[in-house]
Short mmCIF file of C-alpha atoms and ligand atoms in Angstrom, two decimals:
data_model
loop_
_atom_site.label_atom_id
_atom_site.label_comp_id
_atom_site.label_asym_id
_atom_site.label_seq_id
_atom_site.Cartn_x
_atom_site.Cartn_y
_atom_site.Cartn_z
CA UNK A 21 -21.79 -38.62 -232.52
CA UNK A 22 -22.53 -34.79 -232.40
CA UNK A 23 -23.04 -32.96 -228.80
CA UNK A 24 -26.82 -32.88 -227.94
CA UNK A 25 -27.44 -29.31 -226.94
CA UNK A 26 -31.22 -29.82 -226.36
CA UNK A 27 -33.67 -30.21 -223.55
CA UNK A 28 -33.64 -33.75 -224.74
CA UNK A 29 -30.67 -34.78 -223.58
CA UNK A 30 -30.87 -38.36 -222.08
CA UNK A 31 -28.01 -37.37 -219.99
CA UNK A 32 -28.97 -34.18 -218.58
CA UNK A 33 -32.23 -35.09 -218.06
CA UNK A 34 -30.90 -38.03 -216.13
CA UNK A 35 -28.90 -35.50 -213.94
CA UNK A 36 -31.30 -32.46 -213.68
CA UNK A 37 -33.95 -34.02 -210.29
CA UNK A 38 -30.69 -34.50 -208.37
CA UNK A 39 -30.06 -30.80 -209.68
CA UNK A 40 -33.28 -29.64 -208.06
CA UNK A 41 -32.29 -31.25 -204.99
CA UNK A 42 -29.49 -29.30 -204.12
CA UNK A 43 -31.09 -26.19 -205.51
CA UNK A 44 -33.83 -26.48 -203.09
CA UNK A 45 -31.73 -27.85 -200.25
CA UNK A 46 -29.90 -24.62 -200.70
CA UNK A 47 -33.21 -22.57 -200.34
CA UNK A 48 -34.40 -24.43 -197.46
CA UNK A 49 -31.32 -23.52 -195.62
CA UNK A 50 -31.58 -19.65 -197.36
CA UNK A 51 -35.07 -19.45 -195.79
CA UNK A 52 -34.31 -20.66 -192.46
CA UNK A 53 -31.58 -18.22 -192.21
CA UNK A 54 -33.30 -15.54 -193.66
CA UNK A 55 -36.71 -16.11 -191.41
CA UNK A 56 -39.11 -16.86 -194.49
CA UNK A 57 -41.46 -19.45 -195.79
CA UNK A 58 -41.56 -19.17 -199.38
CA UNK A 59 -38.77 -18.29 -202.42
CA UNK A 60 -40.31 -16.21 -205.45
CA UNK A 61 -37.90 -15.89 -208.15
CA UNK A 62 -38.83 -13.16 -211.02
CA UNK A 63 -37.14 -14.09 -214.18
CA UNK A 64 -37.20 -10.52 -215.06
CA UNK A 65 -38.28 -8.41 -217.70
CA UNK A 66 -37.09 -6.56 -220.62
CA UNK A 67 -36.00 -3.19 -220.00
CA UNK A 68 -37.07 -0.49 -222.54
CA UNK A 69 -35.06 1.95 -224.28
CA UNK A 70 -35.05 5.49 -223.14
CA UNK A 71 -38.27 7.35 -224.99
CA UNK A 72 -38.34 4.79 -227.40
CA UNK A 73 -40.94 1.54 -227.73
CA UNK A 74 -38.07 -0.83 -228.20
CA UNK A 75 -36.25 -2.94 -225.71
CA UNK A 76 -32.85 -3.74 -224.76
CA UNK A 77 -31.91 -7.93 -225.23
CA UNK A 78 -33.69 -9.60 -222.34
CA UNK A 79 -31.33 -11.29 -219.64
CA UNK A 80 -32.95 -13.79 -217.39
CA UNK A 81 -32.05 -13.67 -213.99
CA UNK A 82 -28.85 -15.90 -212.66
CA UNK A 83 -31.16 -16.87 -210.19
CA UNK A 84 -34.10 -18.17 -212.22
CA UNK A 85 -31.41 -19.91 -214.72
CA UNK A 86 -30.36 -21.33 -211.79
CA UNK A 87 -33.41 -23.62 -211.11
CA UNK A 88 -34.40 -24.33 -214.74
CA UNK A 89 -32.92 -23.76 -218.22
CA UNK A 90 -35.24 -21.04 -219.16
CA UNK A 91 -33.63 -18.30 -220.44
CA UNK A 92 -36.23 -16.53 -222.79
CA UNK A 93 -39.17 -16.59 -220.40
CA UNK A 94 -39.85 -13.07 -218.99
CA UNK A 95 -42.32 -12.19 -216.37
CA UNK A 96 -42.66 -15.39 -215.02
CA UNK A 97 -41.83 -16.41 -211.30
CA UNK A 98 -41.14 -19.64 -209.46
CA UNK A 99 -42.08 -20.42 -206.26
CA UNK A 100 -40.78 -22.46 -203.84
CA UNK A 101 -41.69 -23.68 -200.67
CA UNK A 102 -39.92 -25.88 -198.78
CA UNK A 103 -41.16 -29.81 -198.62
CA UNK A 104 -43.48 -28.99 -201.75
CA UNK A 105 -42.83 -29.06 -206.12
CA UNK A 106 -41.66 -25.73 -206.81
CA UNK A 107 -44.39 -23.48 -208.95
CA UNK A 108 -43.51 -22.21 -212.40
CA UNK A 109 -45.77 -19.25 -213.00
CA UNK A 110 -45.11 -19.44 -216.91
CA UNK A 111 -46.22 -16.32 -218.59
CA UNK A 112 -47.26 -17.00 -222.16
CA UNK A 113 -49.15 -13.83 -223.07
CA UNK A 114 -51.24 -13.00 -225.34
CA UNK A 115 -48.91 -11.09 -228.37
CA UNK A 116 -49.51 -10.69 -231.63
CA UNK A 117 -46.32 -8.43 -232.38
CA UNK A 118 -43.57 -11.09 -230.67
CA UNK A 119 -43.39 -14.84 -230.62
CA UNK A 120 -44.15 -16.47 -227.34
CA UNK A 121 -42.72 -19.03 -225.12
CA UNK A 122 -43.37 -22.02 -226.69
CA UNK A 123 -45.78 -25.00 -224.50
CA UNK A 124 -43.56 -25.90 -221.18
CA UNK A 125 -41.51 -29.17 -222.22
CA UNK A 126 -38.43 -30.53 -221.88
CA UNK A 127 -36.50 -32.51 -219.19
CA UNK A 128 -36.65 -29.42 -216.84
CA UNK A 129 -40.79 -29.60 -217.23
CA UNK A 130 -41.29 -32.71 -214.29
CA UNK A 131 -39.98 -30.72 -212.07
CA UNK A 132 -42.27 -28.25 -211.72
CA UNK A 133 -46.05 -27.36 -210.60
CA UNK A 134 -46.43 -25.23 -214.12
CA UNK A 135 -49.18 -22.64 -213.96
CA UNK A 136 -49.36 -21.25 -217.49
CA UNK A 137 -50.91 -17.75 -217.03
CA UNK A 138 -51.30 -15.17 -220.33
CA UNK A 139 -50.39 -12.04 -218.10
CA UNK A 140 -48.90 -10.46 -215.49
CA UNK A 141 -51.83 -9.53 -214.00
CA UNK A 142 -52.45 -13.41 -213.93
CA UNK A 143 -49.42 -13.91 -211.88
CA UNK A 144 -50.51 -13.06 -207.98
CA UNK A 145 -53.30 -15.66 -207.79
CA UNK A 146 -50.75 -18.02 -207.67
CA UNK A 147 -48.12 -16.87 -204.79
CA UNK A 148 -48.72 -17.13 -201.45
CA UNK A 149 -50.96 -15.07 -199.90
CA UNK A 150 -49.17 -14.07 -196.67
CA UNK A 151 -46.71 -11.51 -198.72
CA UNK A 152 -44.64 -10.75 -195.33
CA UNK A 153 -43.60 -14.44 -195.88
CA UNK A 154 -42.10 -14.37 -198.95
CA UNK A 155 -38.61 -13.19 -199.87
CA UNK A 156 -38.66 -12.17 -203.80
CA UNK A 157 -35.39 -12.68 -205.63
CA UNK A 158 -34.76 -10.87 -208.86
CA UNK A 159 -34.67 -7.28 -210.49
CA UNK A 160 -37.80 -5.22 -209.73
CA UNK A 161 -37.93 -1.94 -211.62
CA UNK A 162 -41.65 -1.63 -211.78
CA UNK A 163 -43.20 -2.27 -208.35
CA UNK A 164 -45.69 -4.15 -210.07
CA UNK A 165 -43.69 -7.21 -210.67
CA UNK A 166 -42.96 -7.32 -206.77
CA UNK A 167 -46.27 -8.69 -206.09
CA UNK A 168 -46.84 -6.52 -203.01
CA UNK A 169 -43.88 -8.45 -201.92
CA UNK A 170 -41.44 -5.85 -199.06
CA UNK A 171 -38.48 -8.10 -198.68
CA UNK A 172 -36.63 -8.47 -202.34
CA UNK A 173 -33.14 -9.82 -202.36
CA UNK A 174 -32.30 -9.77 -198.73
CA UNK A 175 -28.54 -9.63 -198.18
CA UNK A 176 -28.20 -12.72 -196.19
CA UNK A 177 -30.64 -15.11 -198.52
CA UNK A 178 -28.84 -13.87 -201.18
CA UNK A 179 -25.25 -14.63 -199.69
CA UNK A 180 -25.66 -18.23 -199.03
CA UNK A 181 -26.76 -18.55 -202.56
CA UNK A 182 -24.24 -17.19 -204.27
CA UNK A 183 -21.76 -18.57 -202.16
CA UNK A 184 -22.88 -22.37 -202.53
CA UNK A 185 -23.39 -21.46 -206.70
CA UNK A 186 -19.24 -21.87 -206.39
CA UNK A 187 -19.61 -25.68 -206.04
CA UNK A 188 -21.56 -27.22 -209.14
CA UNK A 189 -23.92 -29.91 -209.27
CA UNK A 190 -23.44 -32.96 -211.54
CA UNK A 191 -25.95 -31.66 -214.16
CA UNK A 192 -24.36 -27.77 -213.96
CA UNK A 193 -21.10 -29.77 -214.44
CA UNK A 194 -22.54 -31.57 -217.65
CA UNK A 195 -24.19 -28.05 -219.16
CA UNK A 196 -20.58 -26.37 -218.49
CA UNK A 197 -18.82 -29.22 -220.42
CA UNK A 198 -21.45 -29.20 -223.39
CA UNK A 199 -21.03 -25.87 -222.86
CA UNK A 200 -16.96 -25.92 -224.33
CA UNK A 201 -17.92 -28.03 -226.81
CA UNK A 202 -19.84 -25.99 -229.07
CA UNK A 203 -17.43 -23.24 -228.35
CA UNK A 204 -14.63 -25.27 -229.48
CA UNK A 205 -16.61 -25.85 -232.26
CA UNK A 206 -16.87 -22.36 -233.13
CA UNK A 207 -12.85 -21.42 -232.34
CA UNK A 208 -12.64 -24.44 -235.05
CA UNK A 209 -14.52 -22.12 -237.67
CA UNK A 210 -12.76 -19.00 -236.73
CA UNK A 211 -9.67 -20.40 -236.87
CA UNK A 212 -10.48 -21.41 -240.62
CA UNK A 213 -11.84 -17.76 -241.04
CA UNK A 214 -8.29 -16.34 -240.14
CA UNK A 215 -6.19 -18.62 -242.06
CA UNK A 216 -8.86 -17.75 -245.09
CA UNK A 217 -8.39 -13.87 -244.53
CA UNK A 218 -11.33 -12.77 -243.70
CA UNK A 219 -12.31 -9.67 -241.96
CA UNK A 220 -12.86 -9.50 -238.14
CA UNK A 221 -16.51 -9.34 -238.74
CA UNK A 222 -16.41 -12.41 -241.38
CA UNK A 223 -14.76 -14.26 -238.97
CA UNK A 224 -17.36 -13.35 -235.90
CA UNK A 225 -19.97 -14.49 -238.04
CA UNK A 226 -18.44 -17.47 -238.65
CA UNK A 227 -18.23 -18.34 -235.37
CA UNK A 228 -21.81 -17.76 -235.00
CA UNK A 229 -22.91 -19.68 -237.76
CA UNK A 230 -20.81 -22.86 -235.97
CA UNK A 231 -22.22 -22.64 -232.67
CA UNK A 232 -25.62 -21.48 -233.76
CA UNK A 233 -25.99 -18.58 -232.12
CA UNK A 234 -27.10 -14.99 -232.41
CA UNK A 235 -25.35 -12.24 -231.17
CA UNK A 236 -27.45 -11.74 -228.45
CA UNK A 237 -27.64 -15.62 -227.53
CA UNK A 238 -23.65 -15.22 -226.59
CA UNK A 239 -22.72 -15.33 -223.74
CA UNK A 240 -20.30 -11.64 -224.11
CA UNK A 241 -19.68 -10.15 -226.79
CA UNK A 242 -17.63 -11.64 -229.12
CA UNK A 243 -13.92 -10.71 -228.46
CA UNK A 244 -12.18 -11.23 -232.58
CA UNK A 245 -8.56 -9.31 -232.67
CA UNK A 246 -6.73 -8.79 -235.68
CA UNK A 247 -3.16 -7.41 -235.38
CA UNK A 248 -2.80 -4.76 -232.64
CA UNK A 249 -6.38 -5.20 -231.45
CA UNK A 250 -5.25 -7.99 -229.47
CA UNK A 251 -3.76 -5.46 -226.60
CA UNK A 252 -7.18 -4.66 -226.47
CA UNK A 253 -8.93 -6.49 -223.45
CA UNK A 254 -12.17 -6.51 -224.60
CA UNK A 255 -11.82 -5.47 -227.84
CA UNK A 256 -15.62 -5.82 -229.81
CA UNK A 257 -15.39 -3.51 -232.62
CA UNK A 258 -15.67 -6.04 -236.05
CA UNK A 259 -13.55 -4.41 -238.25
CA UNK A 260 -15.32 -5.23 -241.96
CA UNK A 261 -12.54 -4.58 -243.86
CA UNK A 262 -9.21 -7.35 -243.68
CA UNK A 263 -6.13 -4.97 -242.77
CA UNK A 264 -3.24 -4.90 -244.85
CA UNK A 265 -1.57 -7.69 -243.27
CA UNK A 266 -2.54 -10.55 -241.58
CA UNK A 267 -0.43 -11.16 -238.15
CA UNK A 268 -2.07 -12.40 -235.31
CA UNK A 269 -5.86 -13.35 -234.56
CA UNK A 270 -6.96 -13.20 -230.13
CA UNK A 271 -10.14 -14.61 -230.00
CA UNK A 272 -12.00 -14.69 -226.76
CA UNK A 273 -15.02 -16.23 -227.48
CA UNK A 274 -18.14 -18.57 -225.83
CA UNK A 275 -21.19 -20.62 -225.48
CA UNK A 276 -24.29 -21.16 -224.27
CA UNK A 277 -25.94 -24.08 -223.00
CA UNK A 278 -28.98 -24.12 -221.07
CA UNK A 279 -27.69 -21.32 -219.81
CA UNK A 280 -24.60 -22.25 -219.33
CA UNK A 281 -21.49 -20.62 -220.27
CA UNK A 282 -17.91 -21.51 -221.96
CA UNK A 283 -15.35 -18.55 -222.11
CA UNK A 284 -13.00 -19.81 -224.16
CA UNK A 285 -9.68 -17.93 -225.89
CA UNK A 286 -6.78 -18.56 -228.50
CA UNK A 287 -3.93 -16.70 -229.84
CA UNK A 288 -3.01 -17.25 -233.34
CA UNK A 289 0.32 -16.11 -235.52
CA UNK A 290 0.44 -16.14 -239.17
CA UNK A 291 3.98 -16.94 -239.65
CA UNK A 292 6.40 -14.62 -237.55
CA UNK A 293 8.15 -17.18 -235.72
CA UNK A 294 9.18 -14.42 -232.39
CA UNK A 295 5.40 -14.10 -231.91
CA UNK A 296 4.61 -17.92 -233.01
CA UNK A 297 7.40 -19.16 -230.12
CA UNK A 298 6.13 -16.39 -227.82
CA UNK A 299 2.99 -17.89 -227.63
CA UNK A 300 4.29 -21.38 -227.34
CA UNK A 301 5.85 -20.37 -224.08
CA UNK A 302 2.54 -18.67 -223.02
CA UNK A 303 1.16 -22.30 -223.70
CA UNK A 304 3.49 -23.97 -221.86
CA UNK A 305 2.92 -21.57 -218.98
CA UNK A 306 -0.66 -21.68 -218.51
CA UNK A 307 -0.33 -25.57 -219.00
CA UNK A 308 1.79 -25.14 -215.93
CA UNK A 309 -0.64 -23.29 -214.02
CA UNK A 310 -3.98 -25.55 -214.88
CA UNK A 311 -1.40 -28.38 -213.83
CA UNK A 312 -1.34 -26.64 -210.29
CA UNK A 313 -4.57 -26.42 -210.26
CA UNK A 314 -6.75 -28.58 -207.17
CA UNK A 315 -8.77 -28.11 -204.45
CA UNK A 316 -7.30 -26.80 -201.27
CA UNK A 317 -4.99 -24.37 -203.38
CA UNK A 318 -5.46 -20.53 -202.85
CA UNK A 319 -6.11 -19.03 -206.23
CA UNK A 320 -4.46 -15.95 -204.77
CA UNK A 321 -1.75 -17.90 -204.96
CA UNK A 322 -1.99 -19.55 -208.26
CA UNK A 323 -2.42 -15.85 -209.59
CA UNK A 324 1.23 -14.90 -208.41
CA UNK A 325 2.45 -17.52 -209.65
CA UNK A 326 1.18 -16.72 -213.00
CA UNK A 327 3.60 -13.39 -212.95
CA UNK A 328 6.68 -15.61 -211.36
CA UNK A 329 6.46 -17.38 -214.42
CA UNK A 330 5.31 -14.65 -216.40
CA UNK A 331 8.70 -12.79 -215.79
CA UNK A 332 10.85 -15.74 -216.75
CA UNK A 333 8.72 -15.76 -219.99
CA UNK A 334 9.52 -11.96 -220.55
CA UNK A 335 13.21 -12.49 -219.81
CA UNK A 336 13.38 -14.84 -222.64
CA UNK A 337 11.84 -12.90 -225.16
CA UNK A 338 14.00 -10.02 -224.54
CA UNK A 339 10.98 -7.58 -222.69
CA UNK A 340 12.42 -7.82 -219.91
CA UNK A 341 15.45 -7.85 -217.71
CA UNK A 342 15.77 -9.15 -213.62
CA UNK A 343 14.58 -11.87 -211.39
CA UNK A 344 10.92 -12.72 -211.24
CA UNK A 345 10.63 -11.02 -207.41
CA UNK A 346 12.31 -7.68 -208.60
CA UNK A 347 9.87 -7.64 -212.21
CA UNK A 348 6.37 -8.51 -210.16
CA UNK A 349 7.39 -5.76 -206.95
CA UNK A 350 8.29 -3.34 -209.91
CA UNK A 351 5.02 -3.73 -211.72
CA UNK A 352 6.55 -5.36 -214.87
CA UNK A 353 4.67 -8.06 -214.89
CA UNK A 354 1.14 -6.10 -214.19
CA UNK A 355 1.92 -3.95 -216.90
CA UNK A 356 1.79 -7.03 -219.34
CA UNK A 357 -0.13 -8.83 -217.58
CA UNK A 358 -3.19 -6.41 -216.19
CA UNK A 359 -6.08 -8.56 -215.67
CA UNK A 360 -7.12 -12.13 -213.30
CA UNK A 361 -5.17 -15.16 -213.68
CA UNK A 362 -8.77 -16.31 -213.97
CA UNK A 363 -12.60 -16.43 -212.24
CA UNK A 364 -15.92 -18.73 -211.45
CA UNK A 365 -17.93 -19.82 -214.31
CA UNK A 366 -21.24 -20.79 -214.57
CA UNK A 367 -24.62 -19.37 -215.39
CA UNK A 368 -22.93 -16.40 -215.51
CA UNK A 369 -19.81 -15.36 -217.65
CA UNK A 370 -18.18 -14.17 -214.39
CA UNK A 371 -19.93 -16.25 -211.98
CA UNK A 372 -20.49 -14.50 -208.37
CA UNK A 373 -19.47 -15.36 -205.28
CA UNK A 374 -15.79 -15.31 -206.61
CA UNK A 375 -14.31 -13.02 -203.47
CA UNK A 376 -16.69 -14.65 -200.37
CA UNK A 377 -15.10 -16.18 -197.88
CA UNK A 378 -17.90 -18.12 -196.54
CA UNK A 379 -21.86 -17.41 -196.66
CA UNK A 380 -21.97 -14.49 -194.86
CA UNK A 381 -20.66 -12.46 -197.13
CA UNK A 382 -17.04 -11.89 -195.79
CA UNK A 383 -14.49 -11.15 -198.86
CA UNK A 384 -11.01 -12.27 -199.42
CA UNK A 385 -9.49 -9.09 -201.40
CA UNK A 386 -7.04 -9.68 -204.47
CA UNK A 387 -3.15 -9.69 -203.60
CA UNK A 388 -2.05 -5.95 -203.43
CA UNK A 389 -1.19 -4.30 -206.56
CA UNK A 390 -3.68 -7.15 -208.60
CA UNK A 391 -6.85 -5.72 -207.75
CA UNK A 392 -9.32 -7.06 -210.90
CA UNK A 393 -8.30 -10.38 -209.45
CA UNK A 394 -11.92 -11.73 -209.57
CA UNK A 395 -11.45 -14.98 -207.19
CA UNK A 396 -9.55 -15.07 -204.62
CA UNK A 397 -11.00 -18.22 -202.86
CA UNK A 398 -9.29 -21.52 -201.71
CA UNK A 399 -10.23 -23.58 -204.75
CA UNK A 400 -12.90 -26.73 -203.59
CA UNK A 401 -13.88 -29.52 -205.40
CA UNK A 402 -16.71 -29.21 -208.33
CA UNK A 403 -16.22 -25.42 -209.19
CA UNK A 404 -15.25 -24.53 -212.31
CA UNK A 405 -12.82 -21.56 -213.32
CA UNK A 406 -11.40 -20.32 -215.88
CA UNK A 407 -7.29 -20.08 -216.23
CA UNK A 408 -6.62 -17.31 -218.56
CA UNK A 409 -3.06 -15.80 -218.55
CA UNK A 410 -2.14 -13.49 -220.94
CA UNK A 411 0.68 -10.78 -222.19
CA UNK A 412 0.35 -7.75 -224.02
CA UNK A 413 1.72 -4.57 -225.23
CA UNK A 414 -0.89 -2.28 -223.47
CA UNK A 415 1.34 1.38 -224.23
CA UNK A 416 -0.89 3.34 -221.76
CA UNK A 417 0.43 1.06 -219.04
CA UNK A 418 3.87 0.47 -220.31
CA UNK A 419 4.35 4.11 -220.32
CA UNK A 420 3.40 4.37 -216.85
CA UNK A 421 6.58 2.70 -216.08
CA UNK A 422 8.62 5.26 -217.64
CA UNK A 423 10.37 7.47 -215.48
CA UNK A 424 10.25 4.57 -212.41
CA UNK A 425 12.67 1.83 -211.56
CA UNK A 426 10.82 -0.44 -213.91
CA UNK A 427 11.99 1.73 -216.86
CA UNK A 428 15.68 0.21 -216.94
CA UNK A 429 13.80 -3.75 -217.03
CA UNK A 430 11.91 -3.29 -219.48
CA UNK A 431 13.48 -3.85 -223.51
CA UNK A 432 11.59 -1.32 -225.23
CA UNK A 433 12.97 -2.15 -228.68
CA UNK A 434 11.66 -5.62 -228.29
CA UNK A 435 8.26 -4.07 -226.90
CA UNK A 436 8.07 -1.83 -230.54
CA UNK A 437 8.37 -5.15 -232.33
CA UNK A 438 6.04 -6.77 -230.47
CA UNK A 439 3.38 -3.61 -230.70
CA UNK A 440 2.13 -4.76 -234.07
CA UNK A 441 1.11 -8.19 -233.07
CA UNK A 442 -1.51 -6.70 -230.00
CA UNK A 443 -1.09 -9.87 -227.65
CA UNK A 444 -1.76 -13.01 -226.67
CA UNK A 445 -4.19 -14.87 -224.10
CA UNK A 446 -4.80 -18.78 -223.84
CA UNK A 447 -7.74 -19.43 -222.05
CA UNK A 448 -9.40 -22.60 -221.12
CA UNK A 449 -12.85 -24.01 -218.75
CA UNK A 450 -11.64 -26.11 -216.07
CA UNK A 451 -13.85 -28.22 -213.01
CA UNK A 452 -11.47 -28.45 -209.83
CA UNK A 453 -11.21 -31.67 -208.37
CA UNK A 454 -9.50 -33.56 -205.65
CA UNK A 455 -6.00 -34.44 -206.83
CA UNK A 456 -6.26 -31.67 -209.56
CA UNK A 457 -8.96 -30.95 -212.63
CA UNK A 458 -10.79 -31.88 -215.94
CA UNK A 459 -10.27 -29.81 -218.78
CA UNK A 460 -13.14 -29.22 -220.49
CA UNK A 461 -11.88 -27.12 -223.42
CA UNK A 462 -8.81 -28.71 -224.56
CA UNK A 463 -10.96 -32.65 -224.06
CA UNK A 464 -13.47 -30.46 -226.03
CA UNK A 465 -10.69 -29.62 -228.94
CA UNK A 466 -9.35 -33.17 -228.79
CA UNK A 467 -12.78 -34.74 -229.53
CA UNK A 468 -13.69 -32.35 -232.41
CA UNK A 469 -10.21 -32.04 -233.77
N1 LIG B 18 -14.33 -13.15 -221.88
C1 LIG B 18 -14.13 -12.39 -220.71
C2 LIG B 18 -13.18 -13.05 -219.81
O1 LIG B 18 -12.35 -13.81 -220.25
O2 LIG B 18 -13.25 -12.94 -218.62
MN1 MN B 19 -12.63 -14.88 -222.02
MN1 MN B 20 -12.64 -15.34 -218.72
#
C-alpha cells in the first residue's frame, strides 16, 4: 500500500494528542521557569523583497511547526496556557490576489480552540489581556505582530525548548519515518534520471515530480552533482545541459512531511570500477558507524571515529599513506573529510539544540580541529540524526596541505584521478534507541525497492 502523507493519516492522527501532551508539558515547565502565564507562538510572516512588492518563500516558524503541521499559515498565533486547549488564531484573510488557507481540518484540528480571524488586526482580541504575562515566541520584524507583547523569545524559555526538541515524540517519530519514504521515493527517480542521462536539472525535476514537491516545499535545496560537482558541499547550480561524460551522480536530497524533514544522500558511479569500489568501502564504513550508533554514546566520539576509519579507507585507495592517528593529527583526513559526521533532524533540516548540554543553554564544542561538527551531545533514546560521512577531492583544502607534514601522506597522482569524479557521501535518517537504532532510510529503500 502507498505511504499516506496526509492529515488523514489513521496513524498519525492516532499519535498526534499524546504529541500535544508533551508539547505542552514542555511549555508548562518553559513558563514556570521563565516566570509567565501564557505561550504565544507567531507563525511568522513573509518577508518582502527589498523595494519590490514581492516576497521571499514563507518559512513557518520551528516553533509553530512544532505544535501543529501547519506550515503555510502566516500571521496566525497559538496560544497556550497551561491546564487549558491551546488557541489557534487562524488568519484566513480576506485576498483576492493569493489563495488562502483552506477551512481548519485535519487530525491536528481537535486539538485546538480555532479562532478563524480574516486579519491581523483581528488577532489581539483573542490573547490575553495582561501582555506582561505573555512570553511571544517567533520572528517579529514589524512590531505590530508582537501584540504589545515586551518579552519575545526569552533566552531561558527558549533553551528548554530546544533542548527537549532533541528527544522526539511517537508521532514526530512517525512524520520523520514517512518523512524518508517519499524521499527514497524520489532518490528512486533520480537514480533512473542518471542512468537515462539526463541533465542535472532533468534529474532535479524528476525528483520533484516523485515526491510531489515544489522547489520551495523542499526541505534545502536540492543538492544534484554530476562529475566534479560532487566536491562541491552544497552544490545547487542545475546544470541544463548533460556534460560530456557521465561519471558519477552525489545527490543530497529530502522530504517533507507535516513538516517534517528527511535529508537523505547517495553516490552513484557509471562504470569506473576505482570510484565504484571506492564507494563500496565508504558504504561499508558508514554501515560501521550507524552500527555504533546507541544511546549513551558521545557523538563526539562517533565523529572521530569516522576519520579512524576514514584513513584506513584512504590507505587503500592509494590517497593516502600512515596510520590512522598520524593522518587525523596531520589534517588528512579533514581535508577529505571537511564537514559533521552528522546532526539532529527534525522540523528543521539541521534541527537545534545539537551542541546543548542540558537546558540551560551550556554547549559541548566540536573535537578540536572539527569545528562544523553540528552535535556533539551524548546520543539519548528517540532522537533522530543523521550519519553522513563522506570523501572528496576539495583542491582548495588539499592544497593547504602542501608545504606541511601532510604533503608526503598524501598520493597526489591518485588524488588527480580521483578529481574528475567530485566525491562521494552516503547519508541516511536514523532514530537512536536503547541497544542501538532504526534506520529509516535504508527500511524506506527496502520497502519501495
Ligand atoms: N543536506 C544538508 C546536510 O546534509 O546536512
Ligand atoms: Mn544532506
Ligand atoms: Mn545532513
Amino acid at each position: 500500500m502507498d505511504a499516506d502523507f496526509s492529515d488523514k493519516n489513521p496513524e498519525l492522527a492516532a499519535l498526534y494528542s499524546a504529541h500535544i501532551d508533551a508539547v505542552r508539558a514542555r511549555h508548562d515547565y518553559a513558563l514556570e521557569k521563565g516566570g509567565a502565564s501564557h505561550a504565544i507562538v507567531f507563525s511568522g510572516a513573509p518577508l518582502p523583497v527589498f523595494l519590490d512588492d514581492c516576497h521571499y518563500p514563507y518559512q513557518a516558524n520551528a516553533h509553530f511547526v512544532s505544535w501543529a503541521p501547519l506550515t503555510n499559515l502566516p500571521l496566525s498565533y497559538i496560544v497556550y496556557t497551561p491546564g487549558e486547549t491551546p488557541i489557534l488564531i487562524y488568519n484566513q484573510p480576506y485576498d483576492y490576489w493569493h489563495s488562502v488557507p483552506g477551512e481548519p481540518d485535519g487530525y491536528w484540528a481537535t486539538q485546538f480552540d480555532v479562532r478563524i480571524v480574516h486579519s491581523i488586526d483581528d488577532v489581539a482580541e483573542h490573547l490575553p489581556r495582561e501582555r506582561d504575562n505573555c512570553i511571544l515566541i517567533g520572528e517579529i520584524n514589524d512590531s505590530a505582530h508582537a501584540m504589545g507583547i515586551e518579552r519575545v523569545n526569552p533566552t531561558t524559555f527558549i533553551n528548554i525548548l530546544h533542548y527537549a526538541r532533541g528527544i522526539k515524540t511517537d508521532y514526530e517519530l512517525a512524520c520523520l519515518r514517512l518523512a524518508s519514504i517519499r524521499g527514497a521515493a524520489g532518490h528512486l527517480a533520480a537514480a533512473e534520471a542518471f542512468n537515462a542521462q539526463e541533465p542535472e536539472f532533468g534529474i532535479h525535476r524528476a525528483y520533484c515530480e516523485a515526491v510531489s514537491h515544489t522547489d520551495n516545499e523542499l526541505p534545502y535545496s536540492n543538492i544534484i552533482a554530476l562529475n566534479q560537482h560532487g566536491a562541491v558541499l552544497h552544490y545547487t547550480n542545475l546544470e541544463r545541459n548533460p556534460p560530456d561524460d557521465f561519471r558519477s551522480f552525489l545527490i543530497d536530497a529530502g522530504a517533507m512531511v507535516h513538516g517534517y524533514a528527511s535529508d537523505i544522500t547517495r553516490t552513484y558511479a557509471n562504470g569506473d570500477s576505482r570510484f565504484g569500489e571506492l564507494i563500496e568501502r565508504m558504504e561499508t564504513l558508514q554501515l560501521d558507524i550507524v552500527g555504533r550508533v546507541r544511546a549513551g554514546v558521545d557523538f563526539r566520539e562517533l565523529h572521530l571515529d569516522t576519520h579512524r576509519l576514514l584513513a584506513g579507507v584512504l590507505v587503500d585507495a592509494e590517497l593516502a599513506t600512515g596510520d590512522a592517528d598520524t593522518l587525523l593529527a596531520s589534517g588528512v583526513t579533514a581535508a577529505f573529510l571537511p564537514h559533521g559526521l552528522g546532526h539532529l533532524l527534525g522540523v528543521q533540516v539541521h534541527d537545534v539544540g545539537g551542541h546543548m548540554e542540558n537546558e540551560s543553554g551550556t554547549t559541548i564544542d566540536p573535537p578540536s580541529g572539527h569545528p562544523y561538527l553540528r552535535l556533539t551531545r551524548r546520543l539519548e533514546e528517540n532522537m533522530v540524526l543523521t550519519i553522513e560521512p563522506g570523501l572528496y577531492i576539495i583542491d582548495m583544502l588539499l592544497d593547504n596541505l602542501r608545504g606541511t607534514p601532510a604533503e608526503g601522506q598524501v598520493n597526489w597522482k591518485t588524488v588527480d584521478l580521483l578529481r574528475p569524479f567530485g566525491g562521494i557521501r552516503i547519508e541516511d535518517n536514523v532514530r537512536v534507541t536503547s541497544s542501538g537504532c532504526d534506520n529509516f532510510t535504508r527500511d524506506a529503500f527496502a520497502a519501495i525497492q
